[in-house]
PDB file of C-alpha atoms in Angstrom:
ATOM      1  CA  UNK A   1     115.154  84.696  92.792  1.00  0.00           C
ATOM      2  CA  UNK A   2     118.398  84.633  94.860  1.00  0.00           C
ATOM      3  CA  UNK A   3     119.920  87.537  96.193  1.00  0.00           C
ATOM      4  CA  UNK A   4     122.119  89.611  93.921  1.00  0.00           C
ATOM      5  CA  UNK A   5     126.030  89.515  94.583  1.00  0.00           C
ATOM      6  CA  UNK A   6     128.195  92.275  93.650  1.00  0.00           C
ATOM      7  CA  UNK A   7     131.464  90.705  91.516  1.00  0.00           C
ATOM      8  CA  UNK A   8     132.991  93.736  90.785  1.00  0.00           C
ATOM      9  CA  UNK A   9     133.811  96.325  92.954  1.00  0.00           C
ATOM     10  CA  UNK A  10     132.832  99.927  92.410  1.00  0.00           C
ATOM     11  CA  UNK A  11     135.198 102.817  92.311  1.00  0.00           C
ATOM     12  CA  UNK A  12     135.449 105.480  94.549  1.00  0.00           C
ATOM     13  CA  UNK A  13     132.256 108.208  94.702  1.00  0.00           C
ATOM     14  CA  UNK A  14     133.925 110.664  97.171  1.00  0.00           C
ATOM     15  CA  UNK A  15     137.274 111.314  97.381  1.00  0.00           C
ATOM     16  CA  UNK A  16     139.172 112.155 101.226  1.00  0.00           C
ATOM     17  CA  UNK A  17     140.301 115.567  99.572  1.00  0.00           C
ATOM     18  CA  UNK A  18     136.802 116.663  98.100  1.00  0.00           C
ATOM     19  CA  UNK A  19     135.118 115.356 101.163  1.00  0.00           C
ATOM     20  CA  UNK A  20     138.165 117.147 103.690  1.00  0.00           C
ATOM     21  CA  UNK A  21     136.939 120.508 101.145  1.00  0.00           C
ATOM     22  CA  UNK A  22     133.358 120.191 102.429  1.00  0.00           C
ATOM     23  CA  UNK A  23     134.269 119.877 105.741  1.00  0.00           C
ATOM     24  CA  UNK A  24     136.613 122.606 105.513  1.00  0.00           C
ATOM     25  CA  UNK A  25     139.602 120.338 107.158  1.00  0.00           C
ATOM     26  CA  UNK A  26     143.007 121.772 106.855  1.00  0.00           C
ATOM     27  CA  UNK A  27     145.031 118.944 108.672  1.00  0.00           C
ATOM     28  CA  UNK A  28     145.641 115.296 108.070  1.00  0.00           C
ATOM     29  CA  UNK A  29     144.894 114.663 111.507  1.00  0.00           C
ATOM     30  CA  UNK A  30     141.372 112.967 110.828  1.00  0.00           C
ATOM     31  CA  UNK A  31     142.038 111.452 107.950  1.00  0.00           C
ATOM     32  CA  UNK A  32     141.054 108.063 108.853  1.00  0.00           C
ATOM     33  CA  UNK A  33     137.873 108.931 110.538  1.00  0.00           C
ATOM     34  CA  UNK A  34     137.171 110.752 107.438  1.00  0.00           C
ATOM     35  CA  UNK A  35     137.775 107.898 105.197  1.00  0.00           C
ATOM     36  CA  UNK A  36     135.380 105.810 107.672  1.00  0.00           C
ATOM     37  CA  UNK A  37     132.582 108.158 107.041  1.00  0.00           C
ATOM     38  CA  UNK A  38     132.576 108.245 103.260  1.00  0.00           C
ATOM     39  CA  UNK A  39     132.600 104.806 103.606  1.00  0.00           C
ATOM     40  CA  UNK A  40     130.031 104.328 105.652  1.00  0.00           C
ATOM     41  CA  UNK A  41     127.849 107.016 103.370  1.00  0.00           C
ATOM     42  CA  UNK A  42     128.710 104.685 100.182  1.00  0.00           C
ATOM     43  CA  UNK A  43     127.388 101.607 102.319  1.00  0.00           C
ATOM     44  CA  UNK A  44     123.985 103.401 103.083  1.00  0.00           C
ATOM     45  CA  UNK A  45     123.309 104.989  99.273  1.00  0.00           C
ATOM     46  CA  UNK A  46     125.165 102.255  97.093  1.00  0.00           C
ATOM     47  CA  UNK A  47     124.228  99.215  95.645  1.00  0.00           C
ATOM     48  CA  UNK A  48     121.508  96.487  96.769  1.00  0.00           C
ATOM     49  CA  UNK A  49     122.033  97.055 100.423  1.00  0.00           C
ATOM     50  CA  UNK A  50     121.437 100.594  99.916  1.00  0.00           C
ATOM     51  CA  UNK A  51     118.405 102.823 100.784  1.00  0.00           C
ATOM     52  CA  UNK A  52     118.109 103.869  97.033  1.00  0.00           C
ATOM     53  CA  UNK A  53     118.314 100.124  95.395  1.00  0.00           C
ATOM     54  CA  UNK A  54     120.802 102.025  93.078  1.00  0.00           C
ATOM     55  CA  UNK A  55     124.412 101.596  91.639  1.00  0.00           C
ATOM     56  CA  UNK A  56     126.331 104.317  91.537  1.00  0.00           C
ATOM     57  CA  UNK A  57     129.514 103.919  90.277  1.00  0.00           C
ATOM     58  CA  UNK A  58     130.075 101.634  87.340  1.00  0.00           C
ATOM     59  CA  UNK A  59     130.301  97.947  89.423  1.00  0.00           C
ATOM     60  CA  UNK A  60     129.488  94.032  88.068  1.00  0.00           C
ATOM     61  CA  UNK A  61     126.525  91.767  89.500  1.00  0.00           C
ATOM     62  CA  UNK A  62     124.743  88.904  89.134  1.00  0.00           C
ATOM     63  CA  UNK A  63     121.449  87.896  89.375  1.00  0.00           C
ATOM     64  CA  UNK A  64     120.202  84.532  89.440  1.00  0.00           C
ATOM     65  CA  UNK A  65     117.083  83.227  88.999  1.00  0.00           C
ATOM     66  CA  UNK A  66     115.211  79.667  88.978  1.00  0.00           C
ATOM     67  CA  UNK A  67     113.697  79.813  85.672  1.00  0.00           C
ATOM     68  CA  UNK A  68     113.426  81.902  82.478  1.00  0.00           C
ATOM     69  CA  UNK A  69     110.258  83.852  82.993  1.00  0.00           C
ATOM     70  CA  UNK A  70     106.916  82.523  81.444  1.00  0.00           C
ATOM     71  CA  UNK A  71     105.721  86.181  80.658  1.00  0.00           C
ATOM     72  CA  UNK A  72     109.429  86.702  78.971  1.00  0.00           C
ATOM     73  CA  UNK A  73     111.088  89.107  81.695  1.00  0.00           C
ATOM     74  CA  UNK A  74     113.457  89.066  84.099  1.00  0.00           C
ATOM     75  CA  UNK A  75     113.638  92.042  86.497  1.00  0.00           C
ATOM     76  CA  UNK A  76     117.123  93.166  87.408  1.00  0.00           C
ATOM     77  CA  UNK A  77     117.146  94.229  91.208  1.00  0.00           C
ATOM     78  CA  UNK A  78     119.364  97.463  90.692  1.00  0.00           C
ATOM     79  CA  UNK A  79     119.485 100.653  88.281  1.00  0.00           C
ATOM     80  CA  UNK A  80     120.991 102.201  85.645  1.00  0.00           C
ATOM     81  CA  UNK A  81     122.026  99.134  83.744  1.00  0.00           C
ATOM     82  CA  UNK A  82     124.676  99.818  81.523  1.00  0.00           C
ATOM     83  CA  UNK A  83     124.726  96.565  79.697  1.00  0.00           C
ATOM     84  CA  UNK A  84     124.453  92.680  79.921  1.00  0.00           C
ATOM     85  CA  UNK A  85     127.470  91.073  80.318  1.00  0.00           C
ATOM     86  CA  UNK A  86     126.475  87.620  79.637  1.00  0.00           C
ATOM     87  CA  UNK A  87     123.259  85.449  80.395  1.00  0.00           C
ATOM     88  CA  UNK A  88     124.094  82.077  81.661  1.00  0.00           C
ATOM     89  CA  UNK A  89     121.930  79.096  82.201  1.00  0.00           C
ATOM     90  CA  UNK A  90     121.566  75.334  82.823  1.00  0.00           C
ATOM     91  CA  UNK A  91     120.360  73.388  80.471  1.00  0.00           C
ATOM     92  CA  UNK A  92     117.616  70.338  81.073  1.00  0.00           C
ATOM     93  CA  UNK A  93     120.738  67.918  81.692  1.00  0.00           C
ATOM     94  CA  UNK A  94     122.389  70.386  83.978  1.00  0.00           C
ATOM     95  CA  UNK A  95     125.110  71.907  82.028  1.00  0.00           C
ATOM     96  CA  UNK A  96     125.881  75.239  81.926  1.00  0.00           C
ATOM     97  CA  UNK A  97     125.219  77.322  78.555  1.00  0.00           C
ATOM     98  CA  UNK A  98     125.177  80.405  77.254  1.00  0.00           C
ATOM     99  CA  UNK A  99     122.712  82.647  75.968  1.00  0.00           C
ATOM    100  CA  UNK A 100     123.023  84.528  72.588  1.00  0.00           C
ATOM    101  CA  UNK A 101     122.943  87.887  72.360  1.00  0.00           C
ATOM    102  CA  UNK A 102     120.444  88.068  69.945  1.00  0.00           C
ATOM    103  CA  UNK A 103     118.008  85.830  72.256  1.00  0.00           C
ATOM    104  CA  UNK A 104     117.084  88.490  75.049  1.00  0.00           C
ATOM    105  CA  UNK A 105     116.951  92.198  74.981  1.00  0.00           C
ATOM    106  CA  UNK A 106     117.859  94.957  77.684  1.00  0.00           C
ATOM    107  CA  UNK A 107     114.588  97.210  78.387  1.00  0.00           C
ATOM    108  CA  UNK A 108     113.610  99.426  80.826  1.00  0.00           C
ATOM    109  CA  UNK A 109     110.321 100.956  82.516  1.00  0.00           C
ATOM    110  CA  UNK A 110     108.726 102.208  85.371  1.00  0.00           C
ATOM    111  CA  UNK A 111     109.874  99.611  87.395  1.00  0.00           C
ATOM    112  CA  UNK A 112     113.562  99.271  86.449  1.00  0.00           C
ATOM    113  CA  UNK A 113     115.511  97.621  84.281  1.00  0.00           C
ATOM    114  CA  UNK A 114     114.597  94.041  82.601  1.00  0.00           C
ATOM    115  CA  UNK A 115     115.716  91.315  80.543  1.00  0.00           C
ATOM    116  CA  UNK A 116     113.027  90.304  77.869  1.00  0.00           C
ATOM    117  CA  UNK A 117     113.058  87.934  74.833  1.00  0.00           C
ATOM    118  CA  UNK A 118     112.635  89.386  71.513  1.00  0.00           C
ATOM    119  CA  UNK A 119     108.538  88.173  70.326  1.00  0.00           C
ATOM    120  CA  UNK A 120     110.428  85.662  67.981  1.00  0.00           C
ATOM    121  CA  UNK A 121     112.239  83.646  70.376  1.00  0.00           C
ATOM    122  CA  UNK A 122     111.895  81.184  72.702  1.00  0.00           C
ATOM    123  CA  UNK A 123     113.853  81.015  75.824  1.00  0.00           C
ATOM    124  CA  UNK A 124     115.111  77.545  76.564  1.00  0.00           C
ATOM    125  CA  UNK A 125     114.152  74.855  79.520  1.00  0.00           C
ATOM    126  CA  UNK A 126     115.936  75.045  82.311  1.00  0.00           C
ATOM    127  CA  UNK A 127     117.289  72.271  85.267  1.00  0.00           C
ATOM    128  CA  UNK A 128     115.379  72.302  88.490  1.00  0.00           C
ATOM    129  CA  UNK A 129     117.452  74.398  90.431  1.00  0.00           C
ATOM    130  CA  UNK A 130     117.696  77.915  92.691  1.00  0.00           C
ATOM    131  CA  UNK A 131     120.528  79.414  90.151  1.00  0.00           C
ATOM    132  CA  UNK A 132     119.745  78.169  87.041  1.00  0.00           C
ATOM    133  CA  UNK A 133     119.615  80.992  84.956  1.00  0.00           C
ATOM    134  CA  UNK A 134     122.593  84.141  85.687  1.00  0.00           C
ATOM    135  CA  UNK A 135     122.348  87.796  84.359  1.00  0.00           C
ATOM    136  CA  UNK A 136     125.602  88.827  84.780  1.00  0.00           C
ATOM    137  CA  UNK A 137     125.161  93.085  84.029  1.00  0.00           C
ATOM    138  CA  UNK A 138     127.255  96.290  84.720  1.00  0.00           C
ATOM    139  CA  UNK A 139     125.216  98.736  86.764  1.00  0.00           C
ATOM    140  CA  UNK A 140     125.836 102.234  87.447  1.00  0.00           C
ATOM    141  CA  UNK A 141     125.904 106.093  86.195  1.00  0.00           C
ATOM    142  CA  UNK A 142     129.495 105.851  85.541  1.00  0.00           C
ATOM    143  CA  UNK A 143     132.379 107.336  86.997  1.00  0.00           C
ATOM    144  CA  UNK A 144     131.860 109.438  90.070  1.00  0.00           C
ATOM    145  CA  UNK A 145     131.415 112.191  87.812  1.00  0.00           C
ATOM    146  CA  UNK A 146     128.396 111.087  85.926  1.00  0.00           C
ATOM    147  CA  UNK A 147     126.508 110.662  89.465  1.00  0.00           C
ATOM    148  CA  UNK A 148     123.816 113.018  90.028  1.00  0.00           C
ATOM    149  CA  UNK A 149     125.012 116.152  91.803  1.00  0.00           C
ATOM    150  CA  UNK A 150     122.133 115.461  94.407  1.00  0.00           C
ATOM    151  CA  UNK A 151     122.973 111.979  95.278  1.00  0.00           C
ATOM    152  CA  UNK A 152     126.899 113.540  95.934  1.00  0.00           C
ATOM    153  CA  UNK A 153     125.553 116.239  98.192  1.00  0.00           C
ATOM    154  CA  UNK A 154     123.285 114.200 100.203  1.00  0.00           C
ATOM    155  CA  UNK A 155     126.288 112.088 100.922  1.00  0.00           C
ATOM    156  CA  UNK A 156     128.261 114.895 101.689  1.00  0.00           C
ATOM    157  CA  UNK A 157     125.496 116.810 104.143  1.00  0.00           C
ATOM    158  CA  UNK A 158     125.374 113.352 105.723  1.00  0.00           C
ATOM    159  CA  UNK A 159     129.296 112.998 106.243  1.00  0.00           C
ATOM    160  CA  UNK A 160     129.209 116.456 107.361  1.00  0.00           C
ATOM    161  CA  UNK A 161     127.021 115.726 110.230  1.00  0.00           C
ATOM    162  CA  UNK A 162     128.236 112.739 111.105  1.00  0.00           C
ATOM    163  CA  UNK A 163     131.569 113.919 111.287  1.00  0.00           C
ATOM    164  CA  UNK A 164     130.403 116.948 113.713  1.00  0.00           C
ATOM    165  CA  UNK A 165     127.590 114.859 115.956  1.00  0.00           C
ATOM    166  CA  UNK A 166     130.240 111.773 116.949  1.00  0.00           C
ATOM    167  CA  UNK A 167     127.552 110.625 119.349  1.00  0.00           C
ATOM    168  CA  UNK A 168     124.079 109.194 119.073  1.00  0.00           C
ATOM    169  CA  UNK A 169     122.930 111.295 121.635  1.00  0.00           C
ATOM    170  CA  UNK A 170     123.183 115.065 121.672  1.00  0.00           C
ATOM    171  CA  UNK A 171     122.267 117.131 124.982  1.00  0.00           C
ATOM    172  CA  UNK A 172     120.182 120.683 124.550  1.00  0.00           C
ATOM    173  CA  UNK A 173     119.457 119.505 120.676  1.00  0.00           C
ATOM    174  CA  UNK A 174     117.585 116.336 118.391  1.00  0.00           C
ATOM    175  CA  UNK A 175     120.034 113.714 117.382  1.00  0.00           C
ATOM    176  CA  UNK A 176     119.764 113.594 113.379  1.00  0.00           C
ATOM    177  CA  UNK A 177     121.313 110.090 112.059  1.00  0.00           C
ATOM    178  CA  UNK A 178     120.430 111.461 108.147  1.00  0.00           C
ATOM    179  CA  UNK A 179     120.238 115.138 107.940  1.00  0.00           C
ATOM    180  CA  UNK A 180     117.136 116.211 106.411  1.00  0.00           C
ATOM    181  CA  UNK A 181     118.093 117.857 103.301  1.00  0.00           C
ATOM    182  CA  UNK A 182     119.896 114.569 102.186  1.00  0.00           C
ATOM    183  CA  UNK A 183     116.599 112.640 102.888  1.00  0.00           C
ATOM    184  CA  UNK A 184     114.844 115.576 100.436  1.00  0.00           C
ATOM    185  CA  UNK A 185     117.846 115.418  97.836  1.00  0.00           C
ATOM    186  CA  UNK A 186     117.655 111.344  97.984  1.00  0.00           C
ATOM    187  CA  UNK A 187     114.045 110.697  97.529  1.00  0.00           C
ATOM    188  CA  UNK A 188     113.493 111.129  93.784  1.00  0.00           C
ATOM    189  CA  UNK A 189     116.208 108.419  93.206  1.00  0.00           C
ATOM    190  CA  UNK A 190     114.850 105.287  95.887  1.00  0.00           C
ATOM    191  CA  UNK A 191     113.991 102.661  94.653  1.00  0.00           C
ATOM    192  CA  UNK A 192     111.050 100.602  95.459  1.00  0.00           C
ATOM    193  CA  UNK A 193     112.800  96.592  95.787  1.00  0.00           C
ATOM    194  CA  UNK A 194     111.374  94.010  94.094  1.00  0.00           C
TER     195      UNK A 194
END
């Protein structure tokens, strides 16, 4: 399985004003270091670089894999999945076809979200190569709305203390890179990676 690439682009979780709220900013005169930090707070929760394996806002990957699965399922590598966009493979002569809808179905359990074939259906054989079959698949809670309120705040605490501790090293007190109430609100949504 090849690393997953993001294709589309996720809109905004945190916007400068709700952020410059928290932080109780009245001027415009950090603006840019602002916008830095909720950047950088997207970067460390969002998507498969992210601590929690999840996608936040709505955003477009792929996934490709060498084969279709002998046991029938193909683990996606981030959660919620919204939907499949299209399944794309290669055929045994190396040219590119796609899968019908009705040939694979979008389950979930325990372990995340999956691709599986229905029990009457037979997945097809596939050319010799790293990429041969692609999930493409919208992943996310939504807008920034639909996020959970505790994956918000944690990136919010951890703006907050970013924005206030502008060093790595604080004299006469510990040096927090994560505060730890955004570690506590985080943990029920990491993910373990596959």
């Amino acid at each position: 399985m090849l690393r997953p690439v993001r294709t589309v682009d996720p809109g905004p979780l945190l916007d400068l004003a709700e952020v410059k709220r928290q932080l109780r900013i009245d001027t415009d005169d950090d603006d840019a270091l602002v916008t830095s930090l909720i950047g950088a707070a997207v970067s460390y929760l969002d998507g498969w670089a992210g601590i929690l394996g999840r996608a936040l806002v709505t955003q477009t990957w792929t996934q490709s894999f060498g084969c279709f699965s002998g046991a029938g399922v193909l683990r996606l590598p981030l959660a919620p999945v919204q939907s499949i966009a299209s399944i794309t493979y290669r055929d045994s002569d190396d040219v590119e076809q796609v899968l019908a809808g009705s040939d694979y179905l979008l389950l979930a359990d325990d372990l995340g979200d999956y691709v599986a074939r229905p029990r009457d259906v037979s997945w097809p054989s596939t050319y010799s190569r790293a990429d041969a079959v692609t999930i493409t698949f919208l992943a996310g809670y939504g807008d920034a709305d639909a996020v959970p309120a505790a994956i918000k705040h944690a990136a919010l605490l951890m703006i907050g203390v970013w924005y206030e501790t502008r060093e790595s090293v604080v004299i006469g007190q510990s040096a927090v890179d994560v505060p730890y109430g955004a570690n506590v609100l985080l943990a029920p949504f990491r993910r373990t990676k596959f």
